[in-house]
Coordinates of C-alpha atoms in Angstrom, one line a residue:
M20 CA 7.6 10.4 -21.7
G21 CA 9.6 7.4 -20.9
A22 CA 13.4 7.2 -21.3
G23 CA 13.1 6.2 -24.9
H24 CA 10.6 7.5 -27.4
P25 CA 9.2 5.8 -30.6
D26 CA 8.3 7.3 -33.9
D27 CA 5.3 6.7 -36.1
A28 CA 7.5 5.3 -38.8
H29 CA 8.6 2.3 -36.8
P30 CA 6.5 -0.9 -37.0
H31 CA 5.1 -2.5 -33.9
L32 CA 7.2 -5.1 -32.2
F33 CA 4.1 -7.2 -31.9
R34 CA 0.4 -6.6 -31.8
A35 CA -0.9 -7.1 -28.3
A36 CA -4.5 -8.3 -27.8
S37 CA -7.2 -5.8 -27.2
A38 CA -8.9 -5.6 -23.8
S39 CA -11.8 -7.8 -25.1
Q40 CA -9.3 -10.4 -26.4
F41 CA -6.9 -10.4 -23.5
S42 CA -8.4 -13.3 -21.6
A43 CA -7.5 -15.6 -24.6
F44 CA -4.0 -14.0 -24.8
T45 CA -3.3 -14.5 -21.1
N46 CA -4.8 -18.1 -21.2
R47 CA -2.0 -19.0 -23.6
H48 CA 0.4 -18.0 -20.9
G49 CA -1.4 -19.6 -18.0
E50 CA -3.0 -16.4 -16.7
T51 CA -6.8 -17.3 -16.6
M52 CA -9.2 -14.3 -16.4
T53 CA -12.6 -15.0 -14.9
R54 CA -15.9 -13.2 -15.8
T55 CA -17.8 -13.9 -12.6
Q56 CA -20.0 -11.1 -11.6
T57 CA -19.5 -9.4 -8.2
G58 CA -19.9 -6.1 -6.3
I59 CA -17.3 -4.0 -4.6
D60 CA -16.6 -5.2 -1.1
R61 CA -17.5 -3.0 1.9
R62 CA -13.9 -2.1 2.8
R63 CA -13.3 -0.8 -0.8
F64 CA -16.6 1.1 -0.8
L65 CA -15.6 3.0 2.4
R66 CA -12.4 4.0 0.7
L67 CA -14.2 5.1 -2.4
A68 CA -16.5 7.4 -0.3
G69 CA -13.8 10.1 -0.4
A70 CA -13.3 9.9 -4.1
S71 CA -14.2 12.7 -6.5
A72 CA -17.8 13.3 -7.5
M73 CA -17.1 12.1 -11.0
A74 CA -15.7 8.8 -9.9
M75 CA -18.5 8.3 -7.4
A76 CA -21.1 8.9 -10.0
A77 CA -19.6 6.2 -12.2
A78 CA -19.2 3.7 -9.5
P79 CA -22.8 2.4 -9.2
V80 CA -23.0 1.7 -12.9
L81 CA -19.6 0.1 -13.1
A82 CA -20.0 -1.9 -9.9
S83 CA -23.1 -3.6 -11.3
C84 CA -20.9 -5.4 -13.8
A85 CA -17.7 -5.7 -11.8
T86 CA -15.6 -8.9 -11.8
P87 CA -13.6 -10.2 -8.9
G88 CA -10.5 -8.4 -7.7
T89 CA -7.9 -10.0 -5.6
D90 CA -9.1 -13.0 -3.6
E91 CA -7.6 -15.9 -1.6
S92 CA -6.2 -17.6 -4.6
T93 CA -5.4 -14.8 -7.1
I94 CA -3.8 -11.3 -7.0
R95 CA -5.2 -9.2 -9.7
L96 CA -3.4 -6.0 -10.8
G97 CA -4.2 -3.5 -13.6
A98 CA -1.6 -3.1 -16.3
L99 CA -1.9 0.0 -18.5
F100 CA 0.4 0.4 -21.5
P101 CA 0.1 1.9 -25.0
V102 CA 0.3 -1.0 -27.5
T103 CA -1.3 1.0 -30.4
G104 CA -0.8 4.5 -31.6
T105 CA 2.4 6.6 -31.6
N106 CA 3.7 5.2 -28.4
A107 CA 3.3 1.6 -29.3
L108 CA 6.9 0.6 -30.1
L109 CA 8.2 1.1 -26.6
G110 CA 4.8 0.7 -24.9
E111 CA 4.7 -2.9 -26.1
E112 CA 8.3 -3.4 -25.1
S113 CA 7.5 -2.2 -21.6
W114 CA 4.4 -4.5 -21.4
R115 CA 6.6 -7.5 -22.5
G116 CA 8.8 -7.0 -19.4
V117 CA 5.8 -7.1 -17.1
Q118 CA 4.4 -10.2 -18.9
I119 CA 7.8 -12.0 -18.4
A120 CA 8.0 -11.1 -14.8
T121 CA 4.4 -12.3 -14.1
A122 CA 4.9 -15.6 -15.9
M123 CA 8.2 -16.3 -14.2
R124 CA 6.8 -15.5 -10.8
N125 CA 3.8 -17.7 -11.3
T126 CA 6.0 -20.6 -12.5
A127 CA 8.0 -20.1 -9.2
G128 CA 4.8 -20.4 -7.1
G129 CA 3.2 -17.0 -7.4
V130 CA 3.2 -14.3 -4.7
A131 CA 2.5 -15.4 -1.2
G132 CA 1.1 -18.6 -2.6
K133 CA -1.3 -16.7 -4.9
H134 CA -1.4 -16.7 -8.7
V135 CA -0.7 -13.3 -10.2
E136 CA -3.0 -12.0 -13.0
M137 CA -2.4 -8.9 -15.0
V138 CA -5.6 -7.3 -16.2
F139 CA -4.5 -5.4 -19.3
A140 CA -5.6 -2.1 -20.8
D141 CA -4.3 -0.5 -24.0
I142 CA -3.9 3.3 -23.4
P143 CA -2.7 4.9 -26.7
D144 CA -3.6 8.4 -25.5
V145 CA -4.5 10.4 -22.4
N146 CA -8.3 10.0 -22.8
S147 CA -8.0 6.2 -23.0
A148 CA -5.6 6.2 -20.0
T149 CA -8.3 7.9 -17.9
S150 CA -11.2 5.8 -19.1
E151 CA -9.3 2.5 -18.9
A152 CA -8.1 3.3 -15.4
R153 CA -11.7 3.8 -14.4
R154 CA -12.6 0.5 -16.0
L155 CA -9.8 -1.3 -14.2
V156 CA -10.7 0.3 -10.8
F157 CA -14.5 -0.1 -10.9
N158 CA -15.3 -2.8 -13.4
R159 CA -12.3 -5.1 -12.8
N160 CA -11.9 -4.2 -9.2
T161 CA -8.1 -3.8 -9.3
K162 CA -6.6 -2.0 -6.3
I163 CA -3.1 -1.7 -7.8
G164 CA -2.4 -0.2 -11.3
L165 CA 0.9 -0.2 -13.0
G166 CA 2.3 1.2 -16.2
A167 CA 2.6 3.3 -18.3
Y168 CA 5.7 4.2 -20.3
G169 CA 4.6 7.7 -21.3
S170 CA 4.5 10.5 -18.6
S171 CA 1.2 12.0 -19.8
L172 CA -0.3 8.5 -19.7
G173 CA 1.0 7.7 -16.3
L174 CA -0.2 11.1 -14.9
A175 CA -3.7 10.4 -16.2
A176 CA -3.9 6.8 -15.0
S177 CA -2.4 7.5 -11.6
E178 CA -4.9 10.4 -11.0
I179 CA -7.8 7.9 -11.2
Y180 CA -6.2 5.3 -9.0
S181 CA -5.2 7.9 -6.4
R182 CA -8.5 9.7 -6.3
T183 CA -10.4 6.5 -5.8
G184 CA -8.2 5.5 -2.8
N185 CA -6.1 2.9 -4.7
T186 CA -2.5 2.4 -5.5
Y187 CA -0.6 3.3 -8.7
V188 CA 3.0 2.4 -9.5
E189 CA 4.9 3.9 -12.4
L190 CA 7.5 1.6 -13.9
G191 CA 8.8 3.6 -16.9
A192 CA 7.8 7.3 -17.3
V193 CA 10.5 9.8 -16.3
S194 CA 8.8 13.1 -15.8
E195 CA 9.3 14.6 -12.4
A196 CA 5.6 15.4 -12.3
I197 CA 4.6 11.8 -11.6
T198 CA 5.6 12.0 -8.0
A199 CA 5.7 15.8 -7.5
R200 CA 2.0 16.0 -6.8
G201 CA 2.5 14.4 -3.4
Y202 CA -0.2 11.7 -3.7
E203 CA 0.1 9.2 -0.9
N204 CA -0.5 6.1 -3.0
V205 CA 1.3 7.0 -6.2
F206 CA 4.8 5.5 -6.4
R207 CA 7.6 5.4 -9.0
F208 CA 10.2 2.6 -9.0
N209 CA 12.2 3.6 -12.1
P210 CA 14.8 6.5 -12.3
T211 CA 13.7 9.9 -13.5
A212 CA 14.7 12.5 -16.1
K213 CA 16.7 14.2 -13.4
D214 CA 18.6 10.9 -12.9
M215 CA 19.2 10.8 -16.6
M216 CA 20.7 14.2 -16.8
A217 CA 22.8 13.6 -13.7
R218 CA 24.3 10.6 -15.4
H219 CA 25.2 12.9 -18.4
M220 CA 27.1 15.2 -16.0
D221 CA 28.8 12.3 -14.2
F222 CA 30.0 11.1 -17.6
I223 CA 31.4 14.5 -18.5
E224 CA 33.1 14.8 -15.2
G225 CA 34.2 11.2 -14.8
Y226 CA 35.4 10.5 -18.4
L227 CA 34.8 13.0 -21.2
A228 CA 36.7 16.0 -19.9
D229 CA 39.9 14.0 -19.3
A230 CA 39.5 12.0 -22.5
L231 CA 39.2 15.2 -24.5
G232 CA 42.1 16.8 -22.7
K233 CA 40.2 19.8 -21.4
P234 CA 39.2 21.1 -18.0
I235 CA 35.4 21.2 -17.5
S236 CA 35.5 25.0 -17.4
E237 CA 36.9 25.1 -21.0
L238 CA 34.7 22.3 -22.4
K239 CA 32.1 23.3 -25.0
V240 CA 28.9 21.4 -24.7
V241 CA 25.8 21.9 -26.8
M242 CA 22.5 20.2 -26.1
A243 CA 20.7 19.7 -29.5
H244 CA 17.1 18.9 -28.6
E245 CA 13.8 18.5 -30.3
D246 CA 11.6 21.4 -29.3
S247 CA 8.5 19.7 -27.7
S248 CA 8.0 19.5 -24.0
Y249 CA 10.1 16.4 -23.9
G250 CA 13.3 18.1 -25.1
Q251 CA 12.6 21.4 -23.4
S252 CA 12.1 19.7 -20.0
L253 CA 15.4 17.9 -20.2
V254 CA 17.2 21.2 -21.1
E255 CA 15.6 22.8 -18.0
L256 CA 17.1 20.0 -15.9
A257 CA 20.5 20.0 -17.6
A258 CA 21.3 23.7 -17.4
P259 CA 21.6 24.1 -13.6
M260 CA 23.4 20.7 -13.4
A261 CA 25.9 21.9 -16.0
K262 CA 26.5 25.0 -13.9
D263 CA 27.0 22.9 -10.7
I264 CA 29.9 21.0 -12.3
G265 CA 31.5 24.1 -13.6
L266 CA 30.5 23.6 -17.2
A267 CA 30.5 27.3 -18.2
N268 CA 30.3 26.8 -22.0
F269 CA 26.9 25.0 -22.1
R270 CA 24.1 26.0 -24.4
A271 CA 21.0 24.5 -26.0
E272 CA 20.0 24.4 -29.7
A273 CA 16.4 23.5 -30.4
Y274 CA 15.0 21.9 -33.6
N275 CA 11.7 20.5 -34.8
A276 CA 11.6 16.7 -34.7
K277 CA 9.2 16.6 -37.7
S278 CA 11.6 18.5 -39.9
T279 CA 12.9 16.7 -43.0
D280 CA 16.0 18.8 -43.1
L281 CA 18.2 19.5 -40.1
S282 CA 21.1 21.0 -42.1
S283 CA 20.6 24.4 -40.5
T284 CA 20.9 22.9 -37.1
V285 CA 24.1 21.1 -38.1
L286 CA 25.5 24.3 -39.6
R287 CA 24.8 26.1 -36.3
L288 CA 26.6 23.3 -34.5
K289 CA 29.5 23.6 -36.9
N290 CA 29.8 27.3 -36.1
L291 CA 29.7 26.7 -32.4
A292 CA 32.4 24.0 -32.7
P293 CA 31.4 22.0 -29.6
D294 CA 33.6 19.4 -28.0
V295 CA 30.5 17.4 -27.0
V296 CA 26.9 17.3 -28.3
I297 CA 24.2 16.0 -26.0
A298 CA 21.2 15.0 -28.2
V299 CA 17.5 14.6 -27.2
S300 CA 15.7 13.0 -30.2
Y301 CA 12.9 10.8 -31.2
A302 CA 13.6 8.0 -33.7
A303 CA 13.4 9.6 -37.2
D304 CA 15.2 12.8 -36.2
A305 CA 18.0 10.9 -34.5
V306 CA 18.8 9.2 -37.8
L307 CA 18.4 12.4 -39.8
L308 CA 20.7 14.4 -37.5
G309 CA 23.3 11.7 -37.6
R310 CA 23.3 11.6 -41.4
Q311 CA 23.5 15.3 -41.8
I312 CA 26.4 15.6 -39.3
R313 CA 28.1 13.0 -41.5
D314 CA 27.2 14.8 -44.8
N315 CA 28.4 18.2 -43.5
N316 CA 31.6 16.7 -42.2
L317 CA 31.1 18.0 -38.7
R318 CA 33.8 16.7 -36.4
L319 CA 32.9 16.2 -32.8
G320 CA 34.8 15.0 -29.8
A321 CA 31.8 13.0 -28.5
F322 CA 28.1 12.6 -29.2
V323 CA 25.9 11.5 -26.4
G324 CA 22.2 10.6 -26.9
T325 CA 19.6 10.8 -24.2
G326 CA 17.5 7.6 -24.5
G327 CA 15.0 8.2 -27.3
G328 CA 16.0 7.3 -30.8
H329 CA 19.6 6.7 -30.0
S330 CA 18.7 3.6 -27.9
L331 CA 16.9 1.8 -30.7
A332 CA 18.4 -0.9 -32.9
S333 CA 16.8 0.9 -35.8
F334 CA 19.2 3.8 -35.3
Q335 CA 22.2 1.6 -35.8
Q336 CA 20.6 -0.3 -38.6
A337 CA 19.8 3.0 -40.5
L338 CA 23.3 4.5 -40.1
G339 CA 25.5 1.4 -40.1
P340 CA 29.2 1.8 -39.2
V341 CA 28.9 5.6 -38.8
A342 CA 26.9 5.0 -35.6
D343 CA 30.0 3.4 -34.0
G344 CA 31.2 5.5 -31.1
V345 CA 27.9 7.2 -30.4
F346 CA 27.2 7.2 -26.7
D347 CA 23.7 7.0 -25.1
V348 CA 22.3 7.5 -21.6
D349 CA 19.3 5.3 -20.8
Y350 CA 18.0 2.3 -18.8
A351 CA 20.3 -0.7 -18.6
Q352 CA 20.6 -2.6 -21.9
V353 CA 21.4 -6.3 -22.2
H354 CA 25.1 -5.7 -22.8
I355 CA 26.1 -4.9 -19.3
D356 CA 28.1 -6.7 -16.5
P357 CA 25.8 -9.5 -15.4
S358 CA 27.3 -9.3 -11.9
Y359 CA 25.8 -5.8 -11.6
T360 CA 22.4 -7.0 -13.0
P361 CA 21.6 -10.3 -11.3
G362 CA 19.0 -12.4 -13.2
I363 CA 19.7 -10.7 -16.6
D364 CA 20.7 -14.0 -18.3
E365 CA 17.5 -15.6 -17.3
F366 CA 15.5 -12.6 -18.3
V367 CA 17.1 -12.4 -21.8
Q368 CA 16.6 -16.2 -22.3
E369 CA 12.9 -16.0 -21.4
Y370 CA 12.5 -13.0 -23.7
R371 CA 14.0 -14.9 -26.6
N372 CA 11.8 -17.9 -25.8
R373 CA 8.6 -15.9 -25.9
F374 CA 9.3 -13.3 -28.6
G375 CA 12.1 -14.9 -30.8
S376 CA 14.6 -12.1 -30.4
D377 CA 16.7 -10.1 -28.0
P378 CA 15.0 -7.2 -26.2
A379 CA 14.5 -4.2 -28.4
S380 CA 15.4 -1.7 -25.7
G381 CA 16.0 -1.4 -22.0
H382 CA 12.4 -0.7 -21.3
S383 CA 11.4 -4.4 -21.1
M384 CA 14.1 -5.0 -18.5
A385 CA 13.2 -1.9 -16.6
N386 CA 9.5 -2.9 -16.4
Y387 CA 10.5 -6.5 -15.6
T388 CA 12.5 -5.2 -12.7
G389 CA 9.7 -2.8 -11.5
A390 CA 7.1 -5.6 -11.7
N391 CA 9.3 -7.9 -9.6
L392 CA 9.7 -5.1 -7.0
I393 CA 5.9 -4.9 -6.8
F394 CA 5.7 -8.7 -6.3
D395 CA 8.4 -8.5 -3.5
I396 CA 6.3 -5.9 -1.7
L397 CA 3.2 -8.0 -2.0
E398 CA 5.1 -10.9 -0.6
M399 CA 5.7 -8.7 2.5
T400 CA 2.0 -8.0 2.8
G401 CA 1.1 -11.7 2.5
G402 CA -0.6 -11.1 -0.8
D403 CA -2.8 -8.3 0.5
D404 CA -3.2 -5.5 -2.1
D405 CA -4.9 -3.1 0.3
P406 CA -3.4 0.4 -0.3
V407 CA -2.4 1.0 3.3
A408 CA -0.7 -2.4 3.6
F409 CA 1.1 -1.9 0.3
A410 CA 2.3 1.6 1.1
E411 CA 3.6 0.5 4.5
A412 CA 5.5 -2.5 3.0
A413 CA 6.9 -0.4 0.1
R414 CA 8.3 2.2 2.5
E415 CA 9.8 -0.5 4.6
M416 CA 11.5 -2.5 1.8
K417 CA 15.1 -1.7 1.0
R418 CA 17.4 -3.1 -1.7
E419 CA 21.0 -2.3 -2.3
P420 CA 22.2 -1.0 -5.7
A421 CA 23.1 -3.7 -8.2
S422 CA 20.7 -6.1 -6.6
T423 CA 18.0 -6.1 -9.3
T424 CA 18.0 -7.1 -13.0
A425 CA 18.1 -3.4 -14.1
G426 CA 20.9 -2.7 -11.7
W427 CA 18.8 -0.6 -9.4
G428 CA 18.5 -0.6 -5.6
F429 CA 15.3 0.4 -3.9
E430 CA 14.5 3.0 -1.2
L431 CA 11.6 5.4 -1.3
D432 CA 11.8 9.1 -0.5
E433 CA 9.0 11.1 1.0
K434 CA 7.4 11.5 -2.4
N435 CA 7.4 7.7 -3.0
Q436 CA 10.2 8.0 -5.6
N437 CA 12.8 5.2 -5.6
T438 CA 16.0 7.0 -4.9
L439 CA 18.3 4.1 -6.0
G440 CA 17.3 3.7 -9.6
Q441 CA 19.9 4.7 -12.1
M442 CA 20.7 5.2 -15.7
F443 CA 23.8 4.0 -17.6
V444 CA 26.0 5.1 -20.4
M445 CA 26.2 2.8 -23.4
Q446 CA 28.2 3.1 -26.7
W447 CA 27.3 1.7 -30.1
N448 CA 29.8 -1.0 -31.3
G449 CA 28.4 -2.6 -34.5
S450 CA 25.0 -3.9 -33.6
K451 CA 25.6 -3.9 -29.9
L452 CA 24.8 -1.0 -27.5
E453 CA 27.5 -1.8 -24.8
T454 CA 27.6 -0.4 -21.3
V455 CA 30.7 1.6 -20.7
F456 CA 29.9 3.8 -17.7
P457 CA 30.0 3.7 -14.7
P458 CA 33.0 1.3 -14.6
E459 CA 31.4 -1.1 -12.1
A460 CA 28.6 -1.9 -14.6
A461 CA 30.7 -1.7 -17.8
V462 CA 31.5 -4.5 -20.2
R463 CA 34.4 -2.4 -21.6
E464 CA 36.0 1.0 -21.3
P465 CA 34.5 3.9 -23.4
Q466 CA 36.4 4.8 -26.6
L467 CA 36.6 8.2 -28.2
I468 CA 35.6 7.4 -31.8
T469 CA 34.7 10.3 -34.1
P470 CA 30.9 10.0 -34.2
F471 CA 29.3 9.9 -37.6
G472 CA 32.7 9.8 -39.3
L473 CA 33.3 8.5 -42.8

C-alpha cells in the first residue's frame, strides 16, 4: 500500500469523474481529450510483438477503436488511481496532486512545447487495475502510465505496461516489490517502506534515546501493528534495522484492524512497559488504539505512527487535544520548512484554489512532485515518450535533496528506484501535523509530550 491508508468509514474527499465522464472533467481544466480513431503506429507494433500472448490477443480488437497517443502537439499519459472503493480517500488525494502538476505545467507552456493530457482510469481493485491498464495501453495508446497509491494496484498496472513494452512510473506505493522484479521500464520516484522504517530508526537514534535519557541498548520499543500484509511487511523490515542500531529490546505486537476492542492489546503494552510504541494502523484502529491507551491510563515516553491513520486530519479531529504529542513518519506534509521544499507555497495555494481546503495528506504533494519529475524527464527527451528515450533520460537526470516540493532529490539505482526520496517525522500540535525531524526540514524542535494523556 501507499504510505498512508484510508478506512471505509471515511467519506471521499471528492468524487472524481468516471472514465466515460473524464473528458468533460478535464475540459473544465483545459485538458481536452479527443476521440479521433486511429491505429497503433508501426514502431509501437514492433515493440508489442514481444508482449505476452494474452496482451497480443487483445491488441487487434482494442487497436480497432484506439484513439491518438502522443503526437506533435500533445503528450498523453495514463493516470491510474483508486477514486472509488476502500482506497478512495488517499487515492483521490494522490490524483489531485497529479492534476495540479499537470495544470500548472500546461499554464507554464507545457512540456517541450506540448500540451500535457492525463488520460484517467479509476482502479478500485486489482482486477480493474489490470483491465484499465490494458485499456490505456491499447485503446488510448498511452506509452507511459503513472499511479497508483496502493502497492497491489501498482504491481498489477505496471505488469501490463511492462509486458507490452511500455513505461510505468509509481508515484506513491511503498512496497519493495514494485521495483524488485527488475523490469527495465518500471520506475518508482517516491520513497519506499524501507525508507520509512529507516526514518523511524534515525529518529530513535537521533532524538528519542537522548530525550528519554536511555542508551539505545536499554530502550524498550514495541511495534504495535495491524496484522495484515501491510503491518507484517513493515515489521519484517523494522526488526533487522532495530538490531543494526543496537535496539536489543524490540518486539512486535499484532492486532486485528477490524476489531472493535483493542483493550487486550493495550493491556499487553502496559505489561511490557515500553518507552516507545511504533504503530502501524489504518484510520479507525488508529483512533481506537489512541482512545484505549488513554482510557487505560497507559503512560508512554513516545508514540510514533507510521503513515496510515496517524497522518489523517480525522485522527486529530476524533481525539482532540489528547492527540497532541503523537509523532508520525510519512511523506512531507504542508507544515515543513519551505526552504527545504521549494514550490510548496505555490502548490498549497493552487490546491486551495481548486479544492477549497488545505491538502488532506502528504500524498497530494508526493504525487505532485513525482508528476513534475516525469515532466522534467520528458523535457529532456524533447517530448518523446518512447520507452527507450524515457529510460535513458530518467537514468541520466539527477536532482539534489531538498530540490523538489516534497523535499526529495532524484537519482535512480539499478532497479529504477529513486534513492533520494525521503520520509519525515511530524508531530501533532492542535490541528497541525508539524515537521520536527530531521532538523534541516523542521519547523520546530520535537517535544516529549505524554501521548494520549488526560
